[in-house]
Short mmCIF file of C-alpha atoms and ligand atoms in Angstrom, two decimals:
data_model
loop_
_atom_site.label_atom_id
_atom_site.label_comp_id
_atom_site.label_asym_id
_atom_site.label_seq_id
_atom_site.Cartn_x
_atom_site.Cartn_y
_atom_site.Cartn_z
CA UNK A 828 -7.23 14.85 9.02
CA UNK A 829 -4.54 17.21 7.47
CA UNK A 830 -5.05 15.92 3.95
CA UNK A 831 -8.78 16.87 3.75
CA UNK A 832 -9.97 19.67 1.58
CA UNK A 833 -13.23 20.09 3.21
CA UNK A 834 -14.84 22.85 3.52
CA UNK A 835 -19.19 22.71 3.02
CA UNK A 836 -19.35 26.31 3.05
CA UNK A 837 -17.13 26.61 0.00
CA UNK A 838 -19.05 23.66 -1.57
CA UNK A 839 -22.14 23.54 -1.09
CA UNK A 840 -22.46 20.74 -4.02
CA UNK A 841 -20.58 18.02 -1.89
CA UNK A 842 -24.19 16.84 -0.06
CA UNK A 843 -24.17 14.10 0.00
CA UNK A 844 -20.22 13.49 0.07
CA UNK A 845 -19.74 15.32 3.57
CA UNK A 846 -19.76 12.23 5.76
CA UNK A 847 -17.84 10.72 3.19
CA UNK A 848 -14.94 13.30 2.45
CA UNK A 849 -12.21 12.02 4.40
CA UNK A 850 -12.90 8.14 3.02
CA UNK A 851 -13.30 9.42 -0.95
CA UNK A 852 -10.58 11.09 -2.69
CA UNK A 853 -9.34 13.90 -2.04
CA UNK A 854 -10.71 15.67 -4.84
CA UNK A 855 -14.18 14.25 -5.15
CA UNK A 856 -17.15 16.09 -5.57
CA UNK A 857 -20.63 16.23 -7.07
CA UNK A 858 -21.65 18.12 -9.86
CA UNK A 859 -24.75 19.91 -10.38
CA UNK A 860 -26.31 16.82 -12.57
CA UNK A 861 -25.77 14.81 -9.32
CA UNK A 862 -23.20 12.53 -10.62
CA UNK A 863 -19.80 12.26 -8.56
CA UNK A 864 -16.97 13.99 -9.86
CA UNK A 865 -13.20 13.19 -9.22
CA UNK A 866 -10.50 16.25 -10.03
CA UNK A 867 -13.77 17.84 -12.47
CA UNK A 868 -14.17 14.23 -14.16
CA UNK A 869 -17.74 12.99 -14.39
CA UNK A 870 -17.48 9.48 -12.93
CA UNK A 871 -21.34 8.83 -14.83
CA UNK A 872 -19.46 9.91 -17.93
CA UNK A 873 -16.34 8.20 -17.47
CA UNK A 874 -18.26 4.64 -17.06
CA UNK A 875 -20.20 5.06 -19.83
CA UNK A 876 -16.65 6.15 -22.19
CA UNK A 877 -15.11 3.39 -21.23
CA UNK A 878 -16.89 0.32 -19.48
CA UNK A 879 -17.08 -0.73 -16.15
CA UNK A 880 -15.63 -2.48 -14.08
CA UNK A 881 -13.38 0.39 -13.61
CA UNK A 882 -10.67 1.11 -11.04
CA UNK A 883 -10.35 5.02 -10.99
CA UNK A 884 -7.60 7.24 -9.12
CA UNK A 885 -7.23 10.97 -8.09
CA UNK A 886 -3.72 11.45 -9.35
CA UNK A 887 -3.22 14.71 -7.61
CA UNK A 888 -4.06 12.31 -4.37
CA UNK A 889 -1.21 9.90 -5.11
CA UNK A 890 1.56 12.60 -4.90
CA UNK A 891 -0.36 14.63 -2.22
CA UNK A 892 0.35 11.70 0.18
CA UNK A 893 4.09 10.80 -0.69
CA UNK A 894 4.72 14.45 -0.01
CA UNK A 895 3.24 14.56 2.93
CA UNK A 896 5.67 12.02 4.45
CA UNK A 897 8.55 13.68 2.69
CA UNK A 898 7.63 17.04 4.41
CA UNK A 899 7.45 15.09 7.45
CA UNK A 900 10.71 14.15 7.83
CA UNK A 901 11.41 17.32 6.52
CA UNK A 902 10.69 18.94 9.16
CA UNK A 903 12.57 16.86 11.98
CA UNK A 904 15.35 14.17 10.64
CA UNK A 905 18.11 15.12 8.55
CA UNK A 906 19.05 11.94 6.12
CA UNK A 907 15.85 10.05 5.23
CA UNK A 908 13.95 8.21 2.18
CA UNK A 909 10.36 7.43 1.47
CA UNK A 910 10.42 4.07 -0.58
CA UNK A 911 6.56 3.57 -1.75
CA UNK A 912 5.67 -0.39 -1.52
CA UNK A 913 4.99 -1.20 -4.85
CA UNK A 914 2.51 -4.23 -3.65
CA UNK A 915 0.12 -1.80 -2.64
CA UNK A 916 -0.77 -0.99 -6.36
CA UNK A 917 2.32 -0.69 -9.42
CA UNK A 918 2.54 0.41 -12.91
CA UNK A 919 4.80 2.35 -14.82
CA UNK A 920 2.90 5.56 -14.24
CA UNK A 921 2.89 4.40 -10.43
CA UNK A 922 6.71 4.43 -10.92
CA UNK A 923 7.34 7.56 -12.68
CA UNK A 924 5.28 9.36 -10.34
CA UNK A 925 7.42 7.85 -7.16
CA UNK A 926 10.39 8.72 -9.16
CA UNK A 927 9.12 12.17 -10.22
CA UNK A 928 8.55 13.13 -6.25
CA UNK A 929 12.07 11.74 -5.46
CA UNK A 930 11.00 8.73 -3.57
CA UNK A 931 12.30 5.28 -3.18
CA UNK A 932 10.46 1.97 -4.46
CA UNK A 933 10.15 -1.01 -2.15
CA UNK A 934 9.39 -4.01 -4.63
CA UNK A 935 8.65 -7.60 -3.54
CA UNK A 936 9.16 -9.52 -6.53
CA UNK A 937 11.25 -10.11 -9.74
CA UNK A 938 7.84 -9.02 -11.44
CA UNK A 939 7.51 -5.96 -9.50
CA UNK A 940 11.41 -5.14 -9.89
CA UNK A 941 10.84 -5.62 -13.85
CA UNK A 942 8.02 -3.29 -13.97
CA UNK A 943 9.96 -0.67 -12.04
CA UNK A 944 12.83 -1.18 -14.70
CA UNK A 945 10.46 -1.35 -17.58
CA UNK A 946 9.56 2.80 -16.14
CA UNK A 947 13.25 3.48 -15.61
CA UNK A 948 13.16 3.81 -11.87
CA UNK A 949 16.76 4.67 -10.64
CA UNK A 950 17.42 1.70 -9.86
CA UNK A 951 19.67 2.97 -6.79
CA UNK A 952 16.43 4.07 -5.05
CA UNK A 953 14.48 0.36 -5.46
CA UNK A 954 14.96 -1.88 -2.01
CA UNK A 955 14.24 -5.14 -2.69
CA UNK A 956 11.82 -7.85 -0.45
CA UNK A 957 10.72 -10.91 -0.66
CA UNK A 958 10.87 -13.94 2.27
CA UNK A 959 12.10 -16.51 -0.35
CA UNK A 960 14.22 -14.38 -3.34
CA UNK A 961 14.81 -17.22 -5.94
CA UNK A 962 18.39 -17.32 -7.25
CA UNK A 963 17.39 -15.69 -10.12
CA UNK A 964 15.39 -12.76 -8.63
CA UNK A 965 19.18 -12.26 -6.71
CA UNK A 966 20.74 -12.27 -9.45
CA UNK A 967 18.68 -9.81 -11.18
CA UNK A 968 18.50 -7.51 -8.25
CA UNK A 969 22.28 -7.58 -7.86
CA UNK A 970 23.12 -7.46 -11.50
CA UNK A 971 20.61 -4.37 -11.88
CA UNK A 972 22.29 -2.05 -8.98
CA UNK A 973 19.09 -1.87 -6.39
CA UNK A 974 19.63 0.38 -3.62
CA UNK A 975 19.61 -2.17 -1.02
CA UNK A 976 18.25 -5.56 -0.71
CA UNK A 977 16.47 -6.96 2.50
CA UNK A 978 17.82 -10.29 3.57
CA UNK A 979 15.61 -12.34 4.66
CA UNK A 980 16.76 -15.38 6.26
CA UNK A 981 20.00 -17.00 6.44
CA UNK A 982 20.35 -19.41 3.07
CA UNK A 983 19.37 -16.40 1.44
CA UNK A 984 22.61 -14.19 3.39
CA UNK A 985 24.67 -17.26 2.14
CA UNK A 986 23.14 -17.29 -1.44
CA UNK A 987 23.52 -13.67 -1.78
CA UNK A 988 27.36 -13.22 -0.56
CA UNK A 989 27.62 -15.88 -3.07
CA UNK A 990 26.31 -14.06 -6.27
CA UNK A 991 27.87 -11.37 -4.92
CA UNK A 992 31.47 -12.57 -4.65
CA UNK A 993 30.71 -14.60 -8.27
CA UNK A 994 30.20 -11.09 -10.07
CA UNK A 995 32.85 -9.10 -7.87
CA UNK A 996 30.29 -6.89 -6.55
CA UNK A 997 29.54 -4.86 -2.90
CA UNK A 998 25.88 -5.05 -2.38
CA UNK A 999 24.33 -3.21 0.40
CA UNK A 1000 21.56 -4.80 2.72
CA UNK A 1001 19.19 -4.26 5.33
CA UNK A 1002 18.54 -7.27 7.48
CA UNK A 1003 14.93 -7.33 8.02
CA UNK A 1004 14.43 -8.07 11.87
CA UNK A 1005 10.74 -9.32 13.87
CA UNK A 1006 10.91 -7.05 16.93
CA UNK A 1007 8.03 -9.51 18.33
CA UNK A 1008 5.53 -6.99 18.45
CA UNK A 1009 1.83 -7.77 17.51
CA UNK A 1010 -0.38 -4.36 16.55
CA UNK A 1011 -4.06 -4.52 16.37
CA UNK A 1012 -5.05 -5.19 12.70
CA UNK A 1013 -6.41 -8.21 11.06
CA UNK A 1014 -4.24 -11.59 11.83
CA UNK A 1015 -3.09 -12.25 8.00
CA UNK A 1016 -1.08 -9.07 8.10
CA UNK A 1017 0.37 -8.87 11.03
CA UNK A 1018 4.37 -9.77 9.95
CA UNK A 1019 6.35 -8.43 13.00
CA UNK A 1020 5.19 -11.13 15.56
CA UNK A 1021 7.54 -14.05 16.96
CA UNK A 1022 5.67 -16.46 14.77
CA UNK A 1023 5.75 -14.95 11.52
CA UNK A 1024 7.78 -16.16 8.14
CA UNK A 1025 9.49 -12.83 8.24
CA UNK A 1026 12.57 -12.04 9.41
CA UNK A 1027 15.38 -13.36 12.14
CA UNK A 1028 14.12 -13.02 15.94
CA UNK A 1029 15.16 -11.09 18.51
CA UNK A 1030 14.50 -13.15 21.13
CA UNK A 1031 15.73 -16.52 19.74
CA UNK A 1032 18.98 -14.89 18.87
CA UNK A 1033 18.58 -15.00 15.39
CA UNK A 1034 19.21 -11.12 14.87
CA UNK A 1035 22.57 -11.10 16.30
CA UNK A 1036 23.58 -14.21 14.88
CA UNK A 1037 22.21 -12.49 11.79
CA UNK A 1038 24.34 -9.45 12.64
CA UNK A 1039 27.61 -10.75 13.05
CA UNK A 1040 26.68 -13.21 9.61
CA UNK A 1041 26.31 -10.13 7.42
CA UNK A 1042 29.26 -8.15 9.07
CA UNK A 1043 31.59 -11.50 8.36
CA UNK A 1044 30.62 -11.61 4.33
CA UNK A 1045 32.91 -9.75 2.46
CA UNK A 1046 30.73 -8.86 -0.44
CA UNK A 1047 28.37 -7.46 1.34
CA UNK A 1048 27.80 -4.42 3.14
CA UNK A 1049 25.67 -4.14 6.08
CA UNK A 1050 23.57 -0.93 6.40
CA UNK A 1051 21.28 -1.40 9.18
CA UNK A 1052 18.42 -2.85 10.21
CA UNK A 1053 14.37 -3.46 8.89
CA UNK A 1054 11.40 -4.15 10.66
CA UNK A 1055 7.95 -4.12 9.08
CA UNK A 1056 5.35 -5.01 11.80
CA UNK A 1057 1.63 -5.41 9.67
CA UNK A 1058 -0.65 -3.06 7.84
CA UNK A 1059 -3.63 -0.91 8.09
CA UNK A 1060 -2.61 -0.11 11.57
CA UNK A 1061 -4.14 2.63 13.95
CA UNK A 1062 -2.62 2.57 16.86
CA UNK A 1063 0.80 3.58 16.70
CA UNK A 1064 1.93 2.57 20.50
CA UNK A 1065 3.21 -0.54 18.53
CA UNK A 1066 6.14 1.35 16.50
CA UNK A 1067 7.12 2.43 20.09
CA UNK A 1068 7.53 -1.14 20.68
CA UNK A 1069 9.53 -1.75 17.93
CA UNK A 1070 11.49 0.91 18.32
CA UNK A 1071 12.91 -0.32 21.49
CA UNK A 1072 12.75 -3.67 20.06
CA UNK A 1073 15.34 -2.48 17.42
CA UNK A 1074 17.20 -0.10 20.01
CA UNK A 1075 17.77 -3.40 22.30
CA UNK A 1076 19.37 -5.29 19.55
CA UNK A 1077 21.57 -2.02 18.59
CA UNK A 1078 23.03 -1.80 22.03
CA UNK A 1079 23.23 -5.77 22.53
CA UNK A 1080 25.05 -5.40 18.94
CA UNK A 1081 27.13 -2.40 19.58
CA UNK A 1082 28.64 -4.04 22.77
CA UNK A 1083 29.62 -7.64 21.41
CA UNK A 1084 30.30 -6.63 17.72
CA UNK A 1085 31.06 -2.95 18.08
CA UNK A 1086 28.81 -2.18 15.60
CA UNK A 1087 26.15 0.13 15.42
CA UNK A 1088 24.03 0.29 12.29
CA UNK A 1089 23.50 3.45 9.73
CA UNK A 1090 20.46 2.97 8.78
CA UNK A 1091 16.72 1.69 10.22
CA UNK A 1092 13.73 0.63 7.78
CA UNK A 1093 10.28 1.09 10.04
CA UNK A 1094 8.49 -0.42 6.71
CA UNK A 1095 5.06 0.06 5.98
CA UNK A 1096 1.85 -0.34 7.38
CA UNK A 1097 -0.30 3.23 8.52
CA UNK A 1098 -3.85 2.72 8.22
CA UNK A 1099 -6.51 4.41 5.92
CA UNK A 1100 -10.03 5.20 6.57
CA UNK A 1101 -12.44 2.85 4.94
CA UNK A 1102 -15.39 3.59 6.72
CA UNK A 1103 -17.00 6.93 7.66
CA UNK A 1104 -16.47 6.28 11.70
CA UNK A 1105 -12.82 5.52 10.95
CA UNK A 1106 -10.41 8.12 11.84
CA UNK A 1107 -7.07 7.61 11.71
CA UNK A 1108 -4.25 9.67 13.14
CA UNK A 1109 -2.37 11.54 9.85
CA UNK A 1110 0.97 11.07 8.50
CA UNK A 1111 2.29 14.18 10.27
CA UNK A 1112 1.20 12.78 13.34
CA UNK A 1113 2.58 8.94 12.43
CA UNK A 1114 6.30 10.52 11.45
CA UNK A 1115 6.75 13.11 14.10
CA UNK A 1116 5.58 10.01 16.75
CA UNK A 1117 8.26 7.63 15.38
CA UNK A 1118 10.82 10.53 15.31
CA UNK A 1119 10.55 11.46 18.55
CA UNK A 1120 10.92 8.03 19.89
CA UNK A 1121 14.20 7.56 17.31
CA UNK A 1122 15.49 10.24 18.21
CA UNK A 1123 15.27 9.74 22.11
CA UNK A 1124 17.30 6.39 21.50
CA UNK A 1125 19.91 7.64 19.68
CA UNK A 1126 20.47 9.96 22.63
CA UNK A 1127 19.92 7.32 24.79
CA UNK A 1128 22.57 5.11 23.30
CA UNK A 1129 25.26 7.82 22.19
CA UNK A 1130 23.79 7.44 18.14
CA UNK A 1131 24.47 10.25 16.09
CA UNK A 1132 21.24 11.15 14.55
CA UNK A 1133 22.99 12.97 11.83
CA UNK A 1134 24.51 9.47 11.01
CA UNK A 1135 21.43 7.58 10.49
CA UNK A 1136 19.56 7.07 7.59
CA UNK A 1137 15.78 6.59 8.33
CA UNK A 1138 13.15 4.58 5.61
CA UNK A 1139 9.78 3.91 5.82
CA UNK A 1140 7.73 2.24 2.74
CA UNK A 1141 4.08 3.38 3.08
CA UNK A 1142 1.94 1.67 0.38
CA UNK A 1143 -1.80 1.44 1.84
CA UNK A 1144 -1.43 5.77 2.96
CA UNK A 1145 -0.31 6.61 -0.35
CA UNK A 1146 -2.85 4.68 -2.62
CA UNK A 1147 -5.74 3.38 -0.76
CA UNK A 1148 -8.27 6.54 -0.73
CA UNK A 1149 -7.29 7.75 -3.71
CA UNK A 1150 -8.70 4.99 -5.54
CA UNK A 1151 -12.38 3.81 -6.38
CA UNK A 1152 -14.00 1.28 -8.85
CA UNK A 1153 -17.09 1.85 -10.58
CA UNK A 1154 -19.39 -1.23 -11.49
CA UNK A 1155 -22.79 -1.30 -13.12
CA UNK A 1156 -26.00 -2.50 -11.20
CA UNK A 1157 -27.11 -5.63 -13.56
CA UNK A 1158 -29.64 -6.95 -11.13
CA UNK A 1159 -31.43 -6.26 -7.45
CA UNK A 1160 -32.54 -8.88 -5.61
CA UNK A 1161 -34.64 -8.03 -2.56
CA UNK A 1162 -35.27 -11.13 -0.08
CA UNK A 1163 -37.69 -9.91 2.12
CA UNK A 1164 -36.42 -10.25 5.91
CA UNK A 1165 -33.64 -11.63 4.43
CA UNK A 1166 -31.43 -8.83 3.13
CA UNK A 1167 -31.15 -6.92 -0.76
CA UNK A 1168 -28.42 -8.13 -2.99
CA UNK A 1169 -27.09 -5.53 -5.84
CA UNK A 1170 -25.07 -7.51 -8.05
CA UNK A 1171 -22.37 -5.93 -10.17
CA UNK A 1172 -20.57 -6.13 -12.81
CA UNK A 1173 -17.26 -7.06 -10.69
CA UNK A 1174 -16.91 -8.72 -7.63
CA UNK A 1175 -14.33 -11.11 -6.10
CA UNK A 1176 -11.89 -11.14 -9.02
CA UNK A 1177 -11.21 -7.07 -8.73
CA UNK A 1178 -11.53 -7.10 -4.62
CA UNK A 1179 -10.70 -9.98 -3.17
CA UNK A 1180 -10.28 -8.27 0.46
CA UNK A 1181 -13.47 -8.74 1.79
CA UNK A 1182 -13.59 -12.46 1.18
CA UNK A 1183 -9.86 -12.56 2.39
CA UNK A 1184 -9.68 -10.24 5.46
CA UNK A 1185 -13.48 -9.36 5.74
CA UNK A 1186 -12.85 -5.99 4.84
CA UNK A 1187 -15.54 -3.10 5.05
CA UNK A 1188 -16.00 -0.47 2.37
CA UNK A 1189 -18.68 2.58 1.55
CA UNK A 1190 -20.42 2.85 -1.64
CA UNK A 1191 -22.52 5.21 -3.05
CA UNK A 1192 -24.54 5.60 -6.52
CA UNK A 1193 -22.48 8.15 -9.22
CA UNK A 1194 -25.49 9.10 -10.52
CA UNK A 1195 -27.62 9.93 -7.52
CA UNK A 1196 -24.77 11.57 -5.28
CA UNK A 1197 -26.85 14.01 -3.47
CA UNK A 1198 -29.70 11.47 -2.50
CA UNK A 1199 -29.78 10.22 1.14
CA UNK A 1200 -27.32 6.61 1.28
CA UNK A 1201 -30.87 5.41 3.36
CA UNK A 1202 -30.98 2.03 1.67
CA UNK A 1203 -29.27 -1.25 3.50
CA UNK A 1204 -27.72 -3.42 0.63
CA UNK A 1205 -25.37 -6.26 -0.14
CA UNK A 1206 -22.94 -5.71 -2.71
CA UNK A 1207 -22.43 -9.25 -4.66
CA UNK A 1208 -20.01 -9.73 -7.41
CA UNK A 1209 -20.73 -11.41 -10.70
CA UNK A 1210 -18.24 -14.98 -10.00
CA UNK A 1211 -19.57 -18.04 -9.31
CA UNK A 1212 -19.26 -18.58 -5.37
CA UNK A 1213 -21.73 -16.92 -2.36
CA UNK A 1214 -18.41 -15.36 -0.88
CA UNK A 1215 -18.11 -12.73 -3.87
CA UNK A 1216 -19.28 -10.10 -2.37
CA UNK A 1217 -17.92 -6.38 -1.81
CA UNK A 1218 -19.63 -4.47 0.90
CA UNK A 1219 -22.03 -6.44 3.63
CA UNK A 1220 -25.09 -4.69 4.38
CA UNK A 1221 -23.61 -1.09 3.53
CA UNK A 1222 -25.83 2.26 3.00
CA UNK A 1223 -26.53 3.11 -0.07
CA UNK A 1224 -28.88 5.60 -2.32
CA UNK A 1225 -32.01 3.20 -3.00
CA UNK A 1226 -30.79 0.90 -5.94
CA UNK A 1227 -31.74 0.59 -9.67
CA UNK A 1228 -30.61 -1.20 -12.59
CA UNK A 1229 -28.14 0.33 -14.63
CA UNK A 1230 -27.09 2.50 -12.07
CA UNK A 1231 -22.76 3.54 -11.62
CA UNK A 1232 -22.24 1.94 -8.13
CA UNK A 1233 -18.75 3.47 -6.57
CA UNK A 1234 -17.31 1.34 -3.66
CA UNK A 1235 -14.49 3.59 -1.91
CA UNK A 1236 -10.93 3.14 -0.95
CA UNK A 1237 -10.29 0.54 -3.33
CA UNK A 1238 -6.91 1.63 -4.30
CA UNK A 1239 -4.42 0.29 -2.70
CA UNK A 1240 -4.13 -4.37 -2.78
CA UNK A 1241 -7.47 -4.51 -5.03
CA UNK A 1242 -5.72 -4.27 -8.71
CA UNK A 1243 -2.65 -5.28 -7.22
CA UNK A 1244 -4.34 -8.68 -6.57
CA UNK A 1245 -6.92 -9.03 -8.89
CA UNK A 1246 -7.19 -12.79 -10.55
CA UNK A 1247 -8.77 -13.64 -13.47
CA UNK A 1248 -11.11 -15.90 -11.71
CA UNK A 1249 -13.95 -17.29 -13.96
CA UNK A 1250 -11.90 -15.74 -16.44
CA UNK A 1251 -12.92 -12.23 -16.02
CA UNK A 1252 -10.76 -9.72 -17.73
CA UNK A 1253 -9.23 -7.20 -14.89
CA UNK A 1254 -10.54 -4.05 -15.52
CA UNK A 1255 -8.24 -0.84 -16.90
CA UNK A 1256 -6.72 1.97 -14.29
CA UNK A 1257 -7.22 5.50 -14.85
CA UNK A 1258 -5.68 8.53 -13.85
CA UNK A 1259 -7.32 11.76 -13.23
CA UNK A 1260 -6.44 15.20 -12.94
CA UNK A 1261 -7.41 18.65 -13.48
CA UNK A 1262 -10.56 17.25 -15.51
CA UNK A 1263 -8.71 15.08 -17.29
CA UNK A 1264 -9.13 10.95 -17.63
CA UNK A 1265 -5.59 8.76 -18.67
CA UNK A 1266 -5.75 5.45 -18.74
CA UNK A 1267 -2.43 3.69 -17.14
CA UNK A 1268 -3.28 0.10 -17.51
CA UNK A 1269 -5.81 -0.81 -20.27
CA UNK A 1270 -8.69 -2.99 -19.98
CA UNK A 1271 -7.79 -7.07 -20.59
CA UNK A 1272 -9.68 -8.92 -23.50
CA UNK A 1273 -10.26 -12.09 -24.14
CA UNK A 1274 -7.02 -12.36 -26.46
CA UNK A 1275 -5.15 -11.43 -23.11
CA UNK A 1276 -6.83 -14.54 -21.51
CA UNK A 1277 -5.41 -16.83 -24.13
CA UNK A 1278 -1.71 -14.67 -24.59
CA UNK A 1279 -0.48 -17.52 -22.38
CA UNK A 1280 -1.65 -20.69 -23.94
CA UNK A 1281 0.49 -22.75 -25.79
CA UNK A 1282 -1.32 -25.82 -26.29
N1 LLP B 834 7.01 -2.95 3.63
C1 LLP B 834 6.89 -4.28 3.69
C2 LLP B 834 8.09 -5.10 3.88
C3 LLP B 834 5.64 -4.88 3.54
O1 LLP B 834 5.54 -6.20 3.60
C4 LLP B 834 4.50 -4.07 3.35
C5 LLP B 834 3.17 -4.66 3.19
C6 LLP B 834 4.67 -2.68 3.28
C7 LLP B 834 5.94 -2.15 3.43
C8 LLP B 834 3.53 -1.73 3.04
O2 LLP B 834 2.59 -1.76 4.06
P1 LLP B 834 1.34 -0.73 4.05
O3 LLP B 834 1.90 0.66 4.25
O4 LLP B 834 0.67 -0.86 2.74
O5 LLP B 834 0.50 -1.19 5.17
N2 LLP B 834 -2.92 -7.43 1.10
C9 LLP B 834 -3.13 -6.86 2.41
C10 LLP B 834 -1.96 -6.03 2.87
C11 LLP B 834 -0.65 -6.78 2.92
C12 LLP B 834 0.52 -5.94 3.31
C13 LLP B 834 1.79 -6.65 3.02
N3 LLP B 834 2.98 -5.91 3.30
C14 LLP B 834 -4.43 -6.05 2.38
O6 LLP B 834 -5.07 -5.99 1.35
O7 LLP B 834 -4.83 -5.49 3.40
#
């Protein structure tokens, strides 16, 4: 893995951390106290400043990874844009670092769109999702000046020419399109398949039909096409597919409607490494595979490369390892020949992805770094159901009360869908960098829980 600076000769501190490196942050280490460091900050240190739960992210991590897509396309298409997905984890520092590195901003939602305009993200650079827009979420989008806006189905083509024509403006779109490709990743994110809520088909017709829809309304202006197959994908054989998907409905489009489209949107969905076995292939090697394939079909079908725009809107890639959470150990429960549950101060509420897509994480102890992860452990949350829990039999340094437990890649869809379940506060996000801690999203209180109630 490109991104990795490992190198146990140079640090001979990072025990405990080597089988680990490529799954923690970037700039994680240990210090000679033991306790896990991220960019010089004592995690041990940090928990006890300022409370646990705690999501934490190497900042220096975050902009690492947009570049390295940037320099990716850099180095082999001529017109292209990066637009982070906001789902994957936004705030206004999220924002202003996308902004500051020149990317775009893919947002889902009238909430995500206001807290990209509450950071003053150009708003020429945000592309705007979402399978069911409201009316008002159009209106907002249009009336704001977004880049481009993704139409979804038809009412919403209708709905938006509509608005459109109402305020006298141009807007330009992407139509997103479901190549009917199905990669290997867990079922509830797979969003490219013939049976998915996304998109107009290519084999039912709907594309073209699509097509010649958007090239017919006069207020808006069709800029190509968007695809977005799933998430936390490995094996990249299925953007080939899509590729050709897309290609096919170019050249079916370019021969009954003359038109060929300036721009294609590959979305999202690279995988990270959550697990120490995991390997998956790097950016580099992601962008130079989907280039090659692009740029093949554009020869193939007499496409000036030159002409067209590629996007792609990584969220998991940029965020996911650069983020932990630290908990406290409140209890340890060992069943014998059962199996030994570490409950924390966390749980469901700030992770809901291994109850939702049985997802598998490492964890470690802050404070013991450097001891042997030879303990077999259940991590269980503190909410009231048997399905909060965070890792499932995962190794561990042998447990104690009071402990900093760190579970791993926990920064990209963890704070972005927290819940206040059992009324738990979310916990605050902080930034480090060059031994420094900065919190971006304080910790909730109990006021916050209340801010909403009226009665
Ligand atoms: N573009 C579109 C249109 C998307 O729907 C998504 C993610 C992305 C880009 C970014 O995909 P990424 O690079 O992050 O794979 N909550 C799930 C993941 C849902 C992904 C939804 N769409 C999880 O926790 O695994």
């Amino acid at each position: 893995m490109a991104h990795l600076e490992h190198d146990p000769n140079k640090r001979p501190d990072r025990l405990r951390l080597d089988d680990l490196s490529h799954v923690a942050p970037m700039h994680a280490s240990v210090n000679p106290s033991g306790h896990m460091t991220i960019a010089d900050v004592d995690l041990v240190e940090l928990a006890s400043e300022l409370g646990t739960a705690l999501y934490v992210m190497d900042e220096a991590a975050l902009r690492h990874q947009l570049r390295a897509y940037q320099d990716a396309f850099d180095q082999g298409w001529a017109d292209y844009a990066v637009a982070y997905a906001a789902k994957a984890f936004i705030c206004k520092a999220m924002c202003r670092l996308v902004d500051e590195e020149g990317g775009w901003l893919d947002v889902s939602s009238g909430g995500e769109l206001a807290i990209a305009l509450a950071a003053d993200f150009p708003t020429e650079r945000i592309i705007m999702h979402g399978n069911n827009k409201t009316e008002r979420e159009l209106v907002e989008a249009v009336t704001v000046g977004v880049g481009r806006i993704v139409v979804d189905c038809f009412e919403e083509l209708q709905r938006l020419q509509q608005i459109c024509e109402g305020q006298g403006l141009i807007q330009k779109i992407q139509l997103r399109i479901k190549p009917g490709v199905v990669p290997d990743t867990h079922s509830h994110i797979v969003t490219g398949n013939e049976d998915s809520k996304f998109g107009f088909g290519i084999a039912d017709g709907w594309a073209m039909q699509a097509v010649a829809l958007a090239l017919a309304a006069n207020n808006l202006e069709l800029c190509g096409l968007h695809a977005h197959i799933g998430s936390q994908i490995f094996n990249y054989a299925a953007y080939d597919d899509t590729v050709n998907a897309l290609f096919a409905l170019i050249q079916k489009s370019q021969a009954e409607l003359g038109y060929t489209p300036s721009e294609l949107n590959l979305g999202g969905g690279v995988g990270a490494a959550y697990l120490h076995e995991q390997e998956p292939p790097s950016i580099e090697g992601f962008v130079q595979l989907i280039l090659e394939v692009i740029a093949q079909k554009c020869d193939d079908f007499n496409v000036e490369k030159t002409a067209m725009r590629l996007f792609i809107e990584p969220g998991r890639s940029i965020v996911a390892n650069a983020g932990v959470t630290l908990y406290t150990v409140g209890a340890v429960k060992d069943l014998p020949g059962v199996r030994t549950y570490v409950a924390v101060d966390g749980g469901m509420s700030d992770n809901i992805r291994t109850a939702l897509y049985d997802a598998r994480y490492e964890c470690l102890i802050a404070n013991r770094a450097n001891d042997a992860r030879d303990a077999i452990v259940t991590v269980a949350g503190k909410h009231c159901e048997s399905g909060d829990v965070l890792v499932i039999d995962g190794s561990i340094q042998e447990p104690q009360v009071g402990d900093i437990l760190v579970v791993l890649t926990t920064g990209a869809y963890n704070q972005s869908m927290a819940s206040n379940y059992n009324k738990q506060p979310r916990p605050a996000v902080v930034w480090l960098a060059d031994g420094q801690a900065r919190e971006v999203v304080r910790r909730e209180t109990y006021e916050d829980l209340l801010a909403c109630e009226v009665g």
